[in-house]
Short mmCIF file of C-alpha atoms in Angstrom, two decimals:
data_model
loop_
_atom_site.label_atom_id
_atom_site.label_comp_id
_atom_site.label_asym_id
_atom_site.label_seq_id
_atom_site.Cartn_x
_atom_site.Cartn_y
_atom_site.Cartn_z
CA MET A 1254 110.47 -81.59 2.63
CA ALA A 1255 107.61 -80.23 4.68
CA VAL A 1256 107.15 -81.57 8.19
CA SER A 1257 103.93 -83.15 9.43
CA ARG A 1258 101.49 -81.18 11.53
CA SER A 1259 103.27 -80.09 14.69
CA ARG A 1260 102.32 -78.93 18.15
CA ALA A 1261 105.05 -76.29 17.95
CA LEU A 1262 103.39 -74.70 14.93
CA GLY A 1263 100.01 -74.77 16.64
CA ALA A 1264 101.47 -73.25 19.81
CA TRP A 1265 103.08 -70.45 17.79
CA LEU A 1266 99.77 -69.63 16.11
CA LEU A 1267 98.06 -69.54 19.51
CA VAL A 1268 100.71 -67.08 20.73
CA VAL A 1269 99.93 -64.89 17.72
CA ALA A 1270 96.21 -65.21 18.51
CA GLY A 1271 96.99 -64.08 22.05
CA CYS A 1272 98.75 -61.01 20.67
CA VAL A 1273 95.72 -60.20 18.51
CA PHE A 1274 93.43 -60.61 21.53
CA ALA A 1275 95.64 -58.25 23.53
CA MET A 1276 95.45 -55.73 20.67
CA VAL A 1277 91.65 -55.82 20.79
CA VAL A 1278 91.72 -55.23 24.55
CA VAL A 1279 94.17 -52.32 24.29
CA GLY A 1280 92.12 -50.99 21.37
CA GLY A 1281 89.07 -50.93 23.65
CA LEU A 1282 91.09 -49.03 26.25
CA THR A 1283 92.18 -46.62 23.54
CA ARG A 1284 88.55 -46.00 22.67
CA LEU A 1285 87.45 -45.54 26.30
CA THR A 1286 90.23 -43.03 27.03
CA ARG A 1287 89.67 -41.11 23.77
CA SER A 1288 93.32 -41.69 22.90
CA GLY A 1289 92.90 -42.87 19.32
CA LEU A 1290 93.37 -39.46 17.70
CA SER A 1291 96.38 -38.42 19.78
CA ILE A 1292 98.89 -39.54 17.11
CA VAL A 1293 98.01 -37.79 13.88
CA GLU A 1294 100.52 -39.51 11.60
CA TRP A 1295 101.07 -43.10 10.53
CA LYS A 1296 104.75 -44.02 10.62
CA PRO A 1297 105.00 -47.82 10.59
CA LEU A 1298 108.80 -47.81 11.05
CA THR A 1299 109.94 -44.49 12.51
CA GLY A 1300 106.93 -44.27 14.82
CA ALA A 1301 108.01 -47.29 16.86
CA LEU A 1302 109.65 -45.03 19.44
CA PRO A 1303 107.79 -42.33 21.40
CA PRO A 1304 109.15 -38.78 21.60
CA LEU A 1305 112.41 -38.84 23.57
CA SER A 1306 113.10 -35.14 24.07
CA PRO A 1307 111.17 -32.01 25.08
CA ALA A 1308 111.47 -30.72 21.52
CA SER A 1309 109.99 -33.94 20.11
CA TRP A 1310 107.11 -33.78 22.57
CA ALA A 1311 106.47 -30.16 21.67
CA GLU A 1312 106.32 -31.10 17.99
CA GLU A 1313 103.82 -33.92 18.57
CA TYR A 1314 101.77 -31.71 20.88
CA ALA A 1315 101.60 -28.98 18.24
CA LYS A 1316 100.39 -31.47 15.62
CA TYR A 1317 97.67 -32.67 17.97
CA LYS A 1318 96.53 -29.15 18.84
CA ALA A 1319 96.15 -28.45 15.11
CA SER A 1320 93.87 -31.49 14.66
CA PRO A 1321 90.05 -31.25 14.96
CA GLU A 1322 90.06 -32.93 18.38
CA GLY A 1323 92.91 -30.76 19.64
CA ARG A 1324 91.09 -27.58 18.49
CA LEU A 1325 87.47 -28.44 19.26
CA VAL A 1326 87.52 -30.89 22.17
CA ASN A 1327 90.80 -30.59 24.09
CA ALA A 1328 91.87 -27.05 23.34
CA GLY A 1329 93.07 -26.45 26.90
CA MET A 1330 94.67 -29.85 27.45
CA PRO A 1331 98.06 -29.55 29.20
CA LEU A 1332 101.10 -31.37 27.90
CA ASP A 1333 101.14 -34.01 30.65
CA ALA A 1334 97.52 -34.97 29.88
CA PHE A 1335 98.38 -35.21 26.19
CA GLN A 1336 101.30 -37.47 27.02
CA ARG A 1337 98.98 -39.85 28.87
CA ILE A 1338 96.63 -40.36 25.92
CA PHE A 1339 99.57 -40.42 23.52
CA TYR A 1340 101.13 -43.36 25.35
CA VAL A 1341 97.87 -45.34 25.23
CA GLU A 1342 97.62 -45.02 21.44
CA TRP A 1343 101.37 -45.57 21.06
CA ALA A 1344 101.11 -48.81 23.08
CA HIS A 1345 98.28 -49.97 20.82
CA ARG A 1346 100.34 -49.34 17.70
CA LEU A 1347 103.48 -50.83 19.27
CA LEU A 1348 101.58 -54.02 20.08
CA GLY A 1349 100.57 -54.19 16.43
CA ARG A 1350 104.21 -53.94 15.38
CA VAL A 1351 105.24 -56.61 17.88
CA THR A 1352 102.48 -58.89 16.62
CA GLY A 1353 103.77 -58.43 13.08
CA LEU A 1354 107.27 -59.47 14.18
CA VAL A 1355 105.90 -62.45 16.13
CA VAL A 1356 104.36 -63.60 12.85
CA LEU A 1357 106.97 -62.55 10.32
CA LEU A 1358 110.22 -63.72 11.93
CA PRO A 1359 109.19 -67.34 12.66
CA LEU A 1360 107.39 -67.49 9.31
CA ALA A 1361 110.52 -66.37 7.46
CA TRP A 1362 112.55 -69.05 9.26
CA LEU A 1363 109.98 -71.77 8.49
CA LEU A 1364 109.92 -70.81 4.82
CA ALA A 1365 113.71 -70.63 4.59
CA LYS A 1366 114.04 -74.08 6.17
CA ARG A 1367 111.22 -75.50 4.01
CA LYS A 1368 109.28 -76.47 7.10
CA LEU A 1369 105.89 -75.59 5.61
CA ASP A 1370 104.09 -77.18 2.71
CA ARG A 1371 102.48 -74.90 0.15
CA ARG A 1372 98.95 -75.08 1.55
CA ARG A 1373 99.96 -74.22 5.10
CA ALA A 1374 102.33 -71.50 3.91
CA PHE A 1375 99.60 -69.82 1.87
CA THR A 1376 97.18 -70.12 4.80
CA ILE A 1377 99.52 -68.39 7.22
CA LEU A 1378 100.57 -65.78 4.64
CA GLY A 1379 96.90 -65.11 3.99
CA ILE A 1380 96.21 -64.51 7.68
CA PHE A 1381 99.30 -62.29 7.90
CA SER A 1382 98.07 -60.27 4.91
CA LEU A 1383 94.66 -59.96 6.54
CA GLY A 1384 96.41 -58.60 9.63
CA GLY A 1385 98.13 -55.98 7.47
CA LEU A 1386 94.76 -55.03 5.98
CA GLN A 1387 93.38 -54.72 9.49
CA GLY A 1388 96.18 -52.30 10.38
CA LEU A 1389 95.45 -50.25 7.26
CA ALA A 1390 91.77 -50.15 8.21
CA GLY A 1391 92.83 -48.86 11.63
CA TRP A 1392 94.75 -45.97 10.09
CA LEU A 1393 91.88 -45.14 7.73
CA MET A 1394 89.64 -45.10 10.80
CA VAL A 1395 91.96 -42.64 12.58
CA LYS A 1396 92.30 -40.57 9.42
CA SER A 1397 88.52 -40.11 9.28
CA GLY A 1398 88.75 -38.23 12.58
CA LEU A 1399 91.55 -35.93 11.46
CA ALA A 1400 89.77 -34.20 8.58
CA ASP A 1401 86.86 -32.11 9.84
CA ALA A 1402 85.02 -33.69 12.76
CA PRO A 1403 86.82 -34.80 15.97
CA HIS A 1404 85.51 -38.36 15.84
CA VAL A 1405 86.18 -41.39 13.69
CA SER A 1406 83.80 -43.04 11.27
CA PRO A 1407 81.77 -45.69 13.16
CA TYR A 1408 81.72 -47.83 10.01
CA ARG A 1409 85.51 -47.81 9.72
CA LEU A 1410 85.77 -48.53 13.44
CA THR A 1411 83.47 -51.53 13.00
CA LEU A 1412 85.51 -52.77 10.04
CA HIS A 1413 88.71 -52.41 12.08
CA LEU A 1414 87.21 -54.47 14.90
CA CYS A 1415 85.71 -57.15 12.66
CA LEU A 1416 88.96 -57.71 10.77
CA ALA A 1417 90.81 -58.13 14.07
CA LEU A 1418 88.28 -60.69 15.28
CA LEU A 1419 88.42 -62.51 11.94
CA CYS A 1420 92.21 -62.74 12.25
CA PHE A 1421 91.82 -64.09 15.78
CA ALA A 1422 89.28 -66.71 14.71
CA LEU A 1423 91.38 -67.88 11.75
CA LEU A 1424 94.50 -68.14 13.92
CA VAL A 1425 92.73 -70.20 16.57
CA TRP A 1426 91.09 -72.44 13.94
CA THR A 1427 94.40 -73.03 12.14
CA ALA A 1428 96.21 -73.66 15.43
CA LEU A 1429 93.64 -76.25 16.52
CA GLY A 1430 94.12 -77.98 13.19
CA GLU A 1431 97.73 -78.54 14.26
CA LEU A 1432 96.98 -79.48 17.86
CA ILE A 1433 93.94 -81.77 17.62
CA VAL A 1434 94.91 -85.40 18.13
CA PRO A 1435 93.96 -87.65 15.17
CA ASP A 1436 91.07 -90.04 15.70
CA ALA A 1437 91.13 -93.79 15.00
CA HIS A 1438 90.86 -93.11 11.26
CA GLY A 1439 93.87 -90.76 11.29
CA THR A 1440 91.87 -87.62 10.56
CA ARG A 1441 91.93 -84.35 12.47
CA ARG A 1442 88.80 -82.89 11.00
CA PRO A 1443 86.23 -81.91 13.64
CA ARG A 1444 82.69 -83.11 13.37
CA ALA A 1445 80.15 -80.85 11.71
CA LEU A 1446 78.77 -78.25 14.10
CA PRO A 1447 75.11 -78.63 15.04
CA TRP A 1448 72.76 -75.92 13.85
CA THR A 1449 72.48 -74.45 17.34
CA ALA A 1450 76.26 -73.95 17.50
CA ARG A 1451 76.31 -72.36 14.06
CA LEU A 1452 73.46 -70.05 15.01
CA ALA A 1453 75.14 -69.09 18.28
CA LEU A 1454 78.44 -68.40 16.51
CA ALA A 1455 76.72 -66.26 13.86
CA LEU A 1456 74.79 -64.27 16.46
CA VAL A 1457 77.89 -63.70 18.59
CA SER A 1458 79.74 -62.39 15.53
CA ILE A 1459 76.90 -60.07 14.51
CA THR A 1460 76.45 -58.81 18.06
CA VAL A 1461 80.16 -57.99 18.38
CA ALA A 1462 80.15 -56.24 15.01
CA TRP A 1463 77.10 -54.23 16.04
CA GLY A 1464 78.98 -53.32 19.19
CA GLY A 1465 81.44 -51.50 16.95
CA LEU A 1466 78.59 -49.31 15.72
CA MET A 1467 77.54 -48.79 19.34
CA ALA A 1468 81.01 -47.57 20.25
CA GLY A 1469 81.43 -45.47 17.14
CA THR A 1470 78.15 -43.60 17.60
CA HIS A 1471 78.23 -43.46 21.44
CA ALA A 1472 74.82 -45.11 21.27
CA GLY A 1473 75.17 -46.56 24.75
CA LEU A 1474 74.69 -43.10 26.24
CA VAL A 1475 71.19 -42.57 24.80
CA ALA A 1476 69.63 -45.25 27.02
CA PRO A 1477 71.76 -45.76 30.16
CA THR A 1478 69.20 -48.00 31.91
CA PHE A 1479 68.75 -51.77 32.06
CA PRO A 1480 66.83 -53.93 31.36
CA THR A 1481 64.49 -51.29 29.95
CA MET A 1482 65.56 -48.44 27.68
CA ASN A 1483 64.76 -45.23 29.52
CA GLY A 1484 61.81 -46.92 31.22
CA THR A 1485 60.35 -48.72 28.19
CA TRP A 1486 61.10 -51.98 26.43
CA ILE A 1487 60.53 -50.58 22.93
CA PRO A 1488 61.10 -46.79 22.75
CA ALA A 1489 58.43 -44.90 20.81
CA GLU A 1490 61.16 -42.95 19.03
CA LEU A 1491 62.11 -46.07 17.07
CA ALA A 1492 59.58 -45.26 14.36
CA PRO A 1493 61.41 -45.12 10.99
CA THR A 1494 62.78 -41.67 10.27
CA SER A 1495 63.22 -39.91 6.97
CA LEU A 1496 66.40 -41.96 6.55
CA GLY A 1497 64.38 -45.14 6.12
CA PRO A 1498 64.40 -48.22 8.39
CA VAL A 1499 67.70 -49.66 7.13
CA ARG A 1500 69.67 -46.41 7.26
CA SER A 1501 68.10 -45.60 10.63
CA ALA A 1502 69.39 -48.92 11.98
CA LEU A 1503 72.90 -47.96 10.83
CA ALA A 1504 72.89 -44.26 11.72
CA ASP A 1505 70.35 -43.49 14.45
CA ALA A 1506 71.92 -43.96 17.89
CA LEU A 1507 68.72 -45.10 19.64
CA THR A 1508 67.94 -47.63 16.89
CA ILE A 1509 71.51 -48.94 16.96
CA HIS A 1510 71.22 -49.38 20.73
CA PHE A 1511 67.88 -51.19 20.47
CA VAL A 1512 69.16 -53.57 17.79
CA HIS A 1513 72.28 -54.30 19.85
CA ARG A 1514 70.23 -55.22 22.92
CA SER A 1515 67.91 -57.36 20.82
CA LEU A 1516 70.88 -59.19 19.33
CA ALA A 1517 72.27 -59.77 22.82
CA TYR A 1518 69.01 -61.40 23.95
CA LEU A 1519 68.90 -63.60 20.85
CA THR A 1520 72.55 -64.55 21.33
CA ALA A 1521 71.91 -65.56 24.95
CA LEU A 1522 68.98 -67.77 23.89
CA ALA A 1523 71.03 -69.39 21.13
CA VAL A 1524 73.93 -70.13 23.49
CA LEU A 1525 71.54 -71.65 26.05
CA ALA A 1526 69.96 -73.80 23.31
CA CYS A 1527 73.42 -74.91 22.19
CA ALA A 1528 74.36 -75.86 25.75
CA ALA A 1529 71.08 -77.71 26.33
CA LEU A 1530 71.56 -79.72 23.13
CA ALA A 1531 75.16 -80.55 23.99
CA PHE A 1532 74.27 -81.85 27.46
CA SER A 1533 71.20 -83.77 26.31
CA ARG A 1534 73.14 -85.93 23.83
CA PRO A 1535 76.24 -88.11 24.15
CA ALA A 1536 79.28 -85.93 23.52
CA PRO A 1537 83.01 -86.03 24.26
CA ARG A 1538 84.01 -84.61 27.62
CA ALA A 1539 86.09 -81.90 25.92
CA ALA A 1540 83.02 -80.70 24.04
CA ARG A 1541 80.99 -80.54 27.25
CA VAL A 1542 83.71 -78.55 29.00
CA ALA A 1543 83.91 -76.15 26.04
CA VAL A 1544 80.15 -75.60 25.98
CA GLY A 1545 80.04 -75.22 29.76
CA GLY A 1546 82.67 -72.48 29.50
CA MET A 1547 80.47 -70.48 27.14
#
């Protein structure tokens, strides 16, 4: 018989969410250090260990030197420098494997002991499957940089990031469903979010997703000044190109940068409006603390 909602289950899901958050952070480090293309093969099981002998390192080094990045960008990279970027990408992948075990082993025990009802089991299995899809998207992203050009597809990078953030959000939401104390009516359902909170949440999500395009196209480098963009608020070069306005917004680095900044301003205004509304109306102390932490 399935147990009632438990704090232990919620705590476990928050631990998994913490692992996902750590993966996003290490993934950002991987991007900043240009380490993502240092491992040119996807070995979910046998790749858990790094090279352990000089011969193994020489083999991995040779594979990297044969890749587009190894030939066109880091042709003269010494072995010790390669080992440094290799370990960053290896740590990112290892953290993904650990996260999978943190999910799979307790889940297998809960299912074997019949500790989960069908709805909760399908919810957690669905999030776990989404995490597997996110890992596959990560490999497809890396693979796009191993064919011809020494850089990954910005669209696949954005998909990889968005799936990770979706997993994180679903884990936190499901965990809170287990941890929230029932009200006087015995329900754990939170009240409907006000429109300002929904708008702020949507804008934060879109801004983060657009940040993936920024990273994938190196668009931040085309206007390294703030608050203006190279001395102007609206660059004259933003006129629609032959690609058309929509494709320009998804492919032109300057346009991507401008849209990202605009989204950031809109997000800040929405968050401020959400906070102002929360503090101008009667609200639980926990809600005020949460809004104040935004």
